[in-house]
Short mmCIF file of C-alpha atoms and ligand atoms in Angstrom, two decimals:
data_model
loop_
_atom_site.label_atom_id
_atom_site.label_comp_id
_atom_site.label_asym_id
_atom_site.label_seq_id
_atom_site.Cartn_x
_atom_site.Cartn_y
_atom_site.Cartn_z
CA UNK A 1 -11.21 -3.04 13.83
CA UNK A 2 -8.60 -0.95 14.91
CA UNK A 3 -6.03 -1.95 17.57
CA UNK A 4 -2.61 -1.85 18.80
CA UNK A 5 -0.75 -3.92 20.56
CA UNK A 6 1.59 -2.35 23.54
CA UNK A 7 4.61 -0.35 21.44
CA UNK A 8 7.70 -1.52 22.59
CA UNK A 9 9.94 0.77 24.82
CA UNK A 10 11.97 3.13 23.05
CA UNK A 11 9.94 2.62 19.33
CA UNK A 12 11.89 3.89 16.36
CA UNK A 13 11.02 7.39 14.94
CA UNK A 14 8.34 5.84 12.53
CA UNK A 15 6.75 3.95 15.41
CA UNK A 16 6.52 7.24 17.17
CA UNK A 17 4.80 9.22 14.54
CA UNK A 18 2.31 6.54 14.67
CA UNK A 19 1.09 7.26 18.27
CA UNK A 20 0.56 10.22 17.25
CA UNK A 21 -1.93 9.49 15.05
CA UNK A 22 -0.34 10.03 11.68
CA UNK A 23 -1.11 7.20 8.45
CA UNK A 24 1.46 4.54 7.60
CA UNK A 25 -0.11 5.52 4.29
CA UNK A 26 -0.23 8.86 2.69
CA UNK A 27 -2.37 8.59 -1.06
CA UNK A 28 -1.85 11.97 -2.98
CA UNK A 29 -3.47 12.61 -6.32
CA UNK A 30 -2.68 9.36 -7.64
CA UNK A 31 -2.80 8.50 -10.88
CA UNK A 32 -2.14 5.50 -13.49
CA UNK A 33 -2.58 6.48 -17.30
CA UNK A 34 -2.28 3.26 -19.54
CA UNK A 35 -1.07 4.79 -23.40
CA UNK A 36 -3.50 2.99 -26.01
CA UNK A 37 -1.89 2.52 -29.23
CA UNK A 38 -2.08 0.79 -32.72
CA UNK A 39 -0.14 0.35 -35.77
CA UNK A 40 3.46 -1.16 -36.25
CA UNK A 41 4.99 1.57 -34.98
CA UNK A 42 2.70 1.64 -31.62
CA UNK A 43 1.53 5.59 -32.77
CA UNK A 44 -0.43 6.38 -29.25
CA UNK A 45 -4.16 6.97 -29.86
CA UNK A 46 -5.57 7.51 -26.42
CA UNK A 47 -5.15 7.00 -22.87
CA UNK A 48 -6.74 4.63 -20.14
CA UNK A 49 -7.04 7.00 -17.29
CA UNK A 50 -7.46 3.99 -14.88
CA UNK A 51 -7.28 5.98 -11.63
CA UNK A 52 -7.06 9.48 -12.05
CA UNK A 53 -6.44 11.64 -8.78
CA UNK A 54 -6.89 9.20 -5.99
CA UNK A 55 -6.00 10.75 -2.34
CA UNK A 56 -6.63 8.61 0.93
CA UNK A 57 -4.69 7.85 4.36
CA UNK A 58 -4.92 4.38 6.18
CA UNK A 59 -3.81 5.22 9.68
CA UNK A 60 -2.01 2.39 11.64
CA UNK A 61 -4.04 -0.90 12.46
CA UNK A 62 -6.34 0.25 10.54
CA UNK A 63 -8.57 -1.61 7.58
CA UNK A 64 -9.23 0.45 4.35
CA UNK A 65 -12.01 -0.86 2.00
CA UNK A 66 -11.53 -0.09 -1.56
CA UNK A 67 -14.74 -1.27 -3.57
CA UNK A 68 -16.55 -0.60 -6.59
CA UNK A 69 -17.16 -2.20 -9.85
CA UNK A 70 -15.17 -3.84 -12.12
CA UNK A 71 -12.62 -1.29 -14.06
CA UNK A 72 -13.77 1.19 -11.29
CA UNK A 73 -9.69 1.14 -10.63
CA UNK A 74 -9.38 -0.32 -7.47
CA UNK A 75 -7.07 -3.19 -8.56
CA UNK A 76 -4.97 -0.97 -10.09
CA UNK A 77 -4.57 1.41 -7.00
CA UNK A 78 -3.19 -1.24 -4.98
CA UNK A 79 -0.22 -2.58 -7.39
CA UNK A 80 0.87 1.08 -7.88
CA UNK A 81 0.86 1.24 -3.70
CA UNK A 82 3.12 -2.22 -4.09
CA UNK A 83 4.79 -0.84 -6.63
CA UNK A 84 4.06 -3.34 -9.50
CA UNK A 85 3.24 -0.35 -11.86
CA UNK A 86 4.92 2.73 -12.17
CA UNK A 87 2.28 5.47 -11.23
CA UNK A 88 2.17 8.49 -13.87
CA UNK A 89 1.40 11.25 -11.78
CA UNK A 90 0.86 12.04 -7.84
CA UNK A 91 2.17 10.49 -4.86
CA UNK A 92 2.70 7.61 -2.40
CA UNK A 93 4.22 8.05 1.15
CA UNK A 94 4.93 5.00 3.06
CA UNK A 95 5.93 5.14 6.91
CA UNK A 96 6.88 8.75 6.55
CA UNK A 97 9.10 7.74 3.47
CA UNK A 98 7.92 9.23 -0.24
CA UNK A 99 8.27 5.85 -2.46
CA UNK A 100 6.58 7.27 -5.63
CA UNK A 101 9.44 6.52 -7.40
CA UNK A 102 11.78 4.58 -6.17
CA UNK A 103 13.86 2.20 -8.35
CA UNK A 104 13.27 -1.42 -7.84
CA UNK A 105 16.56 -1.66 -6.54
CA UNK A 106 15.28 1.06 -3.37
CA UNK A 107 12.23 -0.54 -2.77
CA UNK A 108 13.87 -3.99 -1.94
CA UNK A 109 14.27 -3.43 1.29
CA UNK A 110 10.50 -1.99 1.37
CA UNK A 111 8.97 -5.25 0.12
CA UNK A 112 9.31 -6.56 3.86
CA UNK A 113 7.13 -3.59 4.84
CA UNK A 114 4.70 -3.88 2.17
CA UNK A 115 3.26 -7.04 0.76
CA UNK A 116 -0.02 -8.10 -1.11
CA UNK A 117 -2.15 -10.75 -0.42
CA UNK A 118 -3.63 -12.21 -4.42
CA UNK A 119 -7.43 -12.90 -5.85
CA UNK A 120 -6.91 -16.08 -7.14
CA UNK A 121 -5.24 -18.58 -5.07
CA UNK A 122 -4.65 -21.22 -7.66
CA UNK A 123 -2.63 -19.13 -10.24
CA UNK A 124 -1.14 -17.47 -7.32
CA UNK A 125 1.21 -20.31 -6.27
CA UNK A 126 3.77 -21.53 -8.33
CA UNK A 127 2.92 -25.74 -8.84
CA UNK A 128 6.40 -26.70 -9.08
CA UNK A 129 7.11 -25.70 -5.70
CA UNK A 130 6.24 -27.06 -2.69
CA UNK A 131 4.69 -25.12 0.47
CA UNK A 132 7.62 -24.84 1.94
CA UNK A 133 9.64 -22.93 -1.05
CA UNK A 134 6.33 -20.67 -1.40
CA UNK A 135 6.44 -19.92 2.10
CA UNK A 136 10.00 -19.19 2.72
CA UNK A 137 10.78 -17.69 -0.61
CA UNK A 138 10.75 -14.33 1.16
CA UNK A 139 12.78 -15.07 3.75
CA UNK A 140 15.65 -16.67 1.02
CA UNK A 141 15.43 -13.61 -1.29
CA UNK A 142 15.32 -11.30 1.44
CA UNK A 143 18.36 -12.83 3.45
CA UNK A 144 16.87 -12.65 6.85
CA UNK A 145 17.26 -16.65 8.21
CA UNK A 146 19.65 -19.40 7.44
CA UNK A 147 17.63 -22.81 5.96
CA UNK A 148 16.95 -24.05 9.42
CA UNK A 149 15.73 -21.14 10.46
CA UNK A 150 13.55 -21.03 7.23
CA UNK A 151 11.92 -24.12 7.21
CA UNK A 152 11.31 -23.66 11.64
CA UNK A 153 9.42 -20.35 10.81
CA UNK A 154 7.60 -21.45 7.34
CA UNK A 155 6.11 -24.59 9.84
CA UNK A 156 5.23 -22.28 12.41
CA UNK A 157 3.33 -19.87 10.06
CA UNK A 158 1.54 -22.97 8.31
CA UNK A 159 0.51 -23.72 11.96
CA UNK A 160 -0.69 -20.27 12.65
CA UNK A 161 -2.69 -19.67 9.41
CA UNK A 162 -4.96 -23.15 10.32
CA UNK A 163 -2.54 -25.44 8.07
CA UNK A 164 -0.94 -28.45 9.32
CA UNK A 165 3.45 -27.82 9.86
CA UNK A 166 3.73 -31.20 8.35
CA UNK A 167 2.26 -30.50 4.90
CA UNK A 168 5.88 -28.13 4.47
CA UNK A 169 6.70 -30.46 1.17
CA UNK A 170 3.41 -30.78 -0.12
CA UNK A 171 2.47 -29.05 -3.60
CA UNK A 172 -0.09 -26.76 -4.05
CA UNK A 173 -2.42 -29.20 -6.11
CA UNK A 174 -2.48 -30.96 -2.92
CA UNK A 175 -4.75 -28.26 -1.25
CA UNK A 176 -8.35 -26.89 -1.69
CA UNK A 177 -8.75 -23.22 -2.77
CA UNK A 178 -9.01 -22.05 1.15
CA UNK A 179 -6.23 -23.78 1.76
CA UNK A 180 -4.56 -22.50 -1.24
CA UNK A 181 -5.52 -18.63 0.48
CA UNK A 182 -4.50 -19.92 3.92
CA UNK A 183 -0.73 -20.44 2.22
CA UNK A 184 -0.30 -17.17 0.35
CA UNK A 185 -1.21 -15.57 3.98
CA UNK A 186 1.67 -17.57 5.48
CA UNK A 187 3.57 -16.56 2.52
CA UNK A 188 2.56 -12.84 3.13
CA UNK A 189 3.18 -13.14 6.70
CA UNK A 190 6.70 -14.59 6.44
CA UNK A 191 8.50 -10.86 6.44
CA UNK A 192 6.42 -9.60 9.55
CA UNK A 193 4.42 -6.57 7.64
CA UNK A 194 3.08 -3.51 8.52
CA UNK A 195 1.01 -3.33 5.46
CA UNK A 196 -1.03 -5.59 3.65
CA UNK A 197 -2.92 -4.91 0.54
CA UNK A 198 -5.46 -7.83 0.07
CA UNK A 199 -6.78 -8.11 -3.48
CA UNK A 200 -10.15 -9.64 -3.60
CA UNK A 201 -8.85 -11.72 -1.09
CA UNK A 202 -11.92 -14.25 -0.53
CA UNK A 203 -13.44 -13.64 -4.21
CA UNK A 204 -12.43 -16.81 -5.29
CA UNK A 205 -13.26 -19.03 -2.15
CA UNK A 206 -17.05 -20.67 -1.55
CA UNK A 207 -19.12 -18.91 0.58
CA UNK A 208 -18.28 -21.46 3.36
CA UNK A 209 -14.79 -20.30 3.23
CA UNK A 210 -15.09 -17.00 2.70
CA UNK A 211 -15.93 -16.53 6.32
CA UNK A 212 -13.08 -18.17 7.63
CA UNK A 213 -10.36 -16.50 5.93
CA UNK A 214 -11.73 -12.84 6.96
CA UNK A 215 -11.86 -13.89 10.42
CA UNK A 216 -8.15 -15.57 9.95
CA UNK A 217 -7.20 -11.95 8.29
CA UNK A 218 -8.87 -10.79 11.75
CA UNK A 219 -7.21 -13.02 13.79
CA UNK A 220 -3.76 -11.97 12.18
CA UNK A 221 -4.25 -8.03 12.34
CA UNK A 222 -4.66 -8.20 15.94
CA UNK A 223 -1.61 -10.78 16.64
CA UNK A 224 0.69 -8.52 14.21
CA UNK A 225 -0.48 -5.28 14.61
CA UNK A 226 -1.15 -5.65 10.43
CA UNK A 227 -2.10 -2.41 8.49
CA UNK A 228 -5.10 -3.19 5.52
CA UNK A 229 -5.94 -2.31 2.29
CA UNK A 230 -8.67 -4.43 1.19
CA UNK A 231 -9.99 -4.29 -2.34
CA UNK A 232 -13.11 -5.99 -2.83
CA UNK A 233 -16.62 -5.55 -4.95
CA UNK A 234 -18.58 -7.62 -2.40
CA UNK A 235 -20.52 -4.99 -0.49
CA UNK A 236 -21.39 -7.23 2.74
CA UNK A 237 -17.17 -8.41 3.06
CA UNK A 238 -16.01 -4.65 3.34
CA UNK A 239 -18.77 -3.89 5.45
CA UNK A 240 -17.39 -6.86 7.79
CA UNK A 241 -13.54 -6.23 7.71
CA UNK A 242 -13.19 -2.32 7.23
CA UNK A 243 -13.13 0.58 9.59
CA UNK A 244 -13.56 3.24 7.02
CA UNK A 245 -14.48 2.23 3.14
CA UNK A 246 -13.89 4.17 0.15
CA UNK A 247 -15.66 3.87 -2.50
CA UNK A 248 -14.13 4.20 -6.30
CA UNK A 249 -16.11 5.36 -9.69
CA UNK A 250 -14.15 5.02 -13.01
CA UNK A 251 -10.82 6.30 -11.57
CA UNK A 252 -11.65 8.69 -8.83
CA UNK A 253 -12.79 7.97 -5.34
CA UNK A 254 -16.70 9.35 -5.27
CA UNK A 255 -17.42 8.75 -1.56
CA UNK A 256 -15.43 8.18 1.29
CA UNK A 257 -16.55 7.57 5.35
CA UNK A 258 -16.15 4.76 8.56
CA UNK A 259 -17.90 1.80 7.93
CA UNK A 260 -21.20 2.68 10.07
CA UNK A 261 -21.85 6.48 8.07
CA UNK A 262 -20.95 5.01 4.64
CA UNK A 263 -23.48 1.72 5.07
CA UNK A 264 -26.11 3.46 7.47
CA UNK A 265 -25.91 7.03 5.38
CA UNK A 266 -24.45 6.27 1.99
CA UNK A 267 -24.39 10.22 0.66
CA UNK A 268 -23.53 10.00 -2.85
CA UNK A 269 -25.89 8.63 -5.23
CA UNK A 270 -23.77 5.87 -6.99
CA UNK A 271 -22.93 4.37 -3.09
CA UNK A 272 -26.63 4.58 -2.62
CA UNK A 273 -27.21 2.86 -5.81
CA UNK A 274 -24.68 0.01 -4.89
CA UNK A 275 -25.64 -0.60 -1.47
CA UNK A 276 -29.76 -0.96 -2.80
CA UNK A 277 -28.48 -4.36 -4.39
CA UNK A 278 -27.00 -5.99 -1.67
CA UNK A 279 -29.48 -8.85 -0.57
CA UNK A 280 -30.78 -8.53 2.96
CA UNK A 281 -31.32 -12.01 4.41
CA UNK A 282 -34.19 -10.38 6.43
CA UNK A 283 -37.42 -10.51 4.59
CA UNK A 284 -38.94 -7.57 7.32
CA UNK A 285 -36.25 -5.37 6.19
CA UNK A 286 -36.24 -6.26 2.46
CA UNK A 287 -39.23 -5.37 1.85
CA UNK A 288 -38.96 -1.43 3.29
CA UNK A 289 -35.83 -0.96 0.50
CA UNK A 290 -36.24 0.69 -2.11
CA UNK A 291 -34.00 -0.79 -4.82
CA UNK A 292 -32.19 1.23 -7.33
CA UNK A 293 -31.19 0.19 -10.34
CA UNK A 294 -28.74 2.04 -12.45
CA UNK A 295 -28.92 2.61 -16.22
CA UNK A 296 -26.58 1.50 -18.77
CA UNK A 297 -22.78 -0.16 -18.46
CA UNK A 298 -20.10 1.55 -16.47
CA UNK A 299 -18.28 4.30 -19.39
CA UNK A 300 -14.99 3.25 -21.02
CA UNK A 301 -12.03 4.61 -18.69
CA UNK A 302 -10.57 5.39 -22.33
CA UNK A 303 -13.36 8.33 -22.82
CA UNK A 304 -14.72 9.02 -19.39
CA UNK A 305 -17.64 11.26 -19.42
CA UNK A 306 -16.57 15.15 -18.33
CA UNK A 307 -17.00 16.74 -15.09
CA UNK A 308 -19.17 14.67 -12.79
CA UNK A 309 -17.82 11.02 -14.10
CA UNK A 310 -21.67 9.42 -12.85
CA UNK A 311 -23.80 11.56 -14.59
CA UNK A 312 -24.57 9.63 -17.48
CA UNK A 313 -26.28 7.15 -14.96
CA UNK A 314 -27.17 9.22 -12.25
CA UNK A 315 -31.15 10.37 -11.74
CA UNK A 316 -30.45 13.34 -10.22
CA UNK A 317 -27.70 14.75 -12.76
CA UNK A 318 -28.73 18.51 -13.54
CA UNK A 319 -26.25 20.74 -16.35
CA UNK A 320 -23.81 22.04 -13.33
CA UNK A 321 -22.61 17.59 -13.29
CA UNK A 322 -21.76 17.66 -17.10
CA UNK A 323 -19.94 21.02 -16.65
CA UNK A 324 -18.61 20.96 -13.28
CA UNK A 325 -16.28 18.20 -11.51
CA UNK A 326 -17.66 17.94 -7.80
CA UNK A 327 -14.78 18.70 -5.44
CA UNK A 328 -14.40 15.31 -2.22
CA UNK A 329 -16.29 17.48 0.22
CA UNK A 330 -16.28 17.02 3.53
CA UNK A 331 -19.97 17.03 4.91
CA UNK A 332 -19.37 15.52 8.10
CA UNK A 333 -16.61 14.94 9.97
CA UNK A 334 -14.22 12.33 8.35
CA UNK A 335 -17.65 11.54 5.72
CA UNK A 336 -16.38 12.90 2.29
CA UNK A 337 -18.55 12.71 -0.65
CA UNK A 338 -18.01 13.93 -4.50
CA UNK A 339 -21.16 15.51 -5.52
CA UNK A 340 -23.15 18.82 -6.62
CA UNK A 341 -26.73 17.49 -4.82
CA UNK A 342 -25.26 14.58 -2.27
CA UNK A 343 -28.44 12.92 -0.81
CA UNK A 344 -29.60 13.86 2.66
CA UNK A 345 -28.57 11.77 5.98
CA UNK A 346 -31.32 9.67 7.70
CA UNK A 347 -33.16 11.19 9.76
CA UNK A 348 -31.92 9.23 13.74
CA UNK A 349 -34.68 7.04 14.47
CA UNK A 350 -34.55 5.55 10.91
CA UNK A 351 -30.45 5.29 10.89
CA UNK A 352 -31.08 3.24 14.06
CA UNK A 353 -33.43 0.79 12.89
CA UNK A 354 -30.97 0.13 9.91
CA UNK A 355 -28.82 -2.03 12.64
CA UNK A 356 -30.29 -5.41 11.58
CA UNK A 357 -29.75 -5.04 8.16
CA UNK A 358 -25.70 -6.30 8.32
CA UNK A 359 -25.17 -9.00 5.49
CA UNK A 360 -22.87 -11.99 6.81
CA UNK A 361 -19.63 -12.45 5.37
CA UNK A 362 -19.56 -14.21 2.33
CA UNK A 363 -23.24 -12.74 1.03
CA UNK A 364 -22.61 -11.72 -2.66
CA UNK A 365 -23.21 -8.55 -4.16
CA UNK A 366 -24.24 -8.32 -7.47
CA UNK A 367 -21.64 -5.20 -8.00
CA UNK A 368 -19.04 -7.26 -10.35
FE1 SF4 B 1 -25.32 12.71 -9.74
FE2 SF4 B 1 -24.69 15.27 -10.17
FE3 SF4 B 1 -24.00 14.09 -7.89
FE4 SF4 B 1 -22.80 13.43 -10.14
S1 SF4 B 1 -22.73 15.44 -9.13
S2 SF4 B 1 -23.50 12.04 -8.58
S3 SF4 B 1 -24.47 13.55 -11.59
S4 SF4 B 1 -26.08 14.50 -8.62
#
């Protein structure tokens, strides 16, 4: 789903670094510890290692998938990339710029850049304000129109999201969920970014809407040349919106390829696992899958097993995965996979007849 629209003549320096091919987002080692601790005087007893050593790139235009299970640390990888926590360790480049740690203050200016689009799109909007307020908050804390020019470009994103201009002093309550989505977009559109990190986005929508709003987030990558991160645990809406997907296992990113390798030739055993439960609408091709079914719950973050974190569910664990952390290999180009026996690729007539087996938008997974 890459694209890019015509660069402008004479493109700043950070527009010309992207022709060149390099990410708008650089992901080094990151990591989030959360302290756990008890008592009145809050002695620390352990440590949450919610994502521990996390390295990607999303390249411009492009659409990262982030999935995995719940607690897998997904969520929590895109508010340190916003900034809303304070990462403990590692590092964040933005658009050439290290923002690891900037103060609050510093990353004001950055929040037109960056923005995040929420799960839940009912707790998401504050009810005492109307569309228009939500809408053009941005633009008033940010500085960048006078009131006319506010309330002309909150009615022209409420038009261009699928909402109608006149609904500007309408309150949220007003709205079903999807339309509820349709005005945090506008909201997260209102600053003109180049990066969007889209949390669950369509989780919390029917089925019926769920396509519309990933065609809408479609729609609005092409028209503003918009950068994704989407986080997700449905299997079949990553497969729809990303161009490369990474997958995420208790803190640390397991398996990571484009769209077609990762679904056609899932490599490491917990992807393989994941993408045996997602329900094929085909009987013809239902019935040649085998489905896997893991044992036991997902371990605590707070005592992660050592060394290969998937062994205690994996069926092909051997002593070298309880002693040995597998290193993010690359085994084929731009396909990178954490484990000591990754499974073997398809062999080409079979990865072809896989083609039909694309879930629409909007089919659940059972990975939540
Ligand atoms: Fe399974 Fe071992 Fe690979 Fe881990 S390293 S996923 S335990 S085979």
């Amino acid at each position: 789903m890459s694209r890019r629209n015509g660069a402008a003549a004479g493109p700043p320096d950070g527009e010309r670094r992207m022709e060149r091919g390099e990410p708008l987002l650089s992901v080094e080692g990151l990591e989030k510890h959360f302290p756990v601790t008890r008592g009145l005087f809050k002695r620390q007893v352990g440590v949450v290692r919610a994502v521990d050593g996390v390295t990607f790139d999303v390249r411009k235009g492009e659409t990262l998938g982030l999935v995995g299970e719940s607690g897998c640390g997904k969520t929590t990888t895109g508010r340190l990339i916003t900034r809303l926590l304070e990462p403990t360790g590692g590092r964040i480049v933005f658009d050439g710029r290290d923002i690891t740690h900037l103060s609050q203050r510093a990353m004001r200016p950055l929040r037109r850049d960056i923005q995040m689009i929420f799960q839940d799109p009912y707790s998401s909007l504050n009810p005492r304000h109307t569309v228009g307020a939500i809408v053009g908050a941005p633009l008033r804390i940010q500085k960048v129109a006078t009131e006319k020019g506010i309330k002309a470009t909150v009615q022209e994103l409420l038009e261009r999201v699928g909402l109608n201009p006149e609904h500007y002093n309408r309150y949220p309550h007003e709205f079903s969920g999807g339309q509820r989505q349709r005005i945090g977009i506008a909201r997260t559109l209102a600053l003109r970014p180049k990066l969007i990190i889209a949390d669950e986005p369509v989780s919390a929508l029917d089925v019926s809407i769920q396509a519309q709003v990933i065609n809408l987030l479609e729609d609005l990558q092409r028209e503003f040349d918009l950068t994704y991160v989407v986080i997700a645990h449905d299997l079949s809406v990553v497969r729809h919106i990303s161009d490369r997907v990474a997958v995420m296992y208790l803190g640390k990113i397991v398996e990571m390829a484009d769209r077609k390798s990762l679904y056609e030739s899932p490599r490491h055993p917990y992807t393989k696992a994941l993408l045996s439960a997602v329900p094929i609408p085909d009987p013809r091709h239902r019935e040649r899958r085998e489905r896997i079914r893991l044992q036991g719950d997902v371990p605590s973050p707070l005592n992660p097993p050592p060394a290969c974190r998937f062994h205690t569910r994996c069926w092909k664990a051997q002593e070298v995965c309880r002693t040995a952390e597998p290193p993010l290999a690359e085994l084929a180009p731009g396909h990178r996979v954490a484990c000591h026996f990754p499974e073997e690729p398809p062999a080409p007539a079979r990865a072809g007849g896989r083609e039909g087996q694309e879930n629409a938008p909007g089919t659940t997974s059972p990975v939540s």
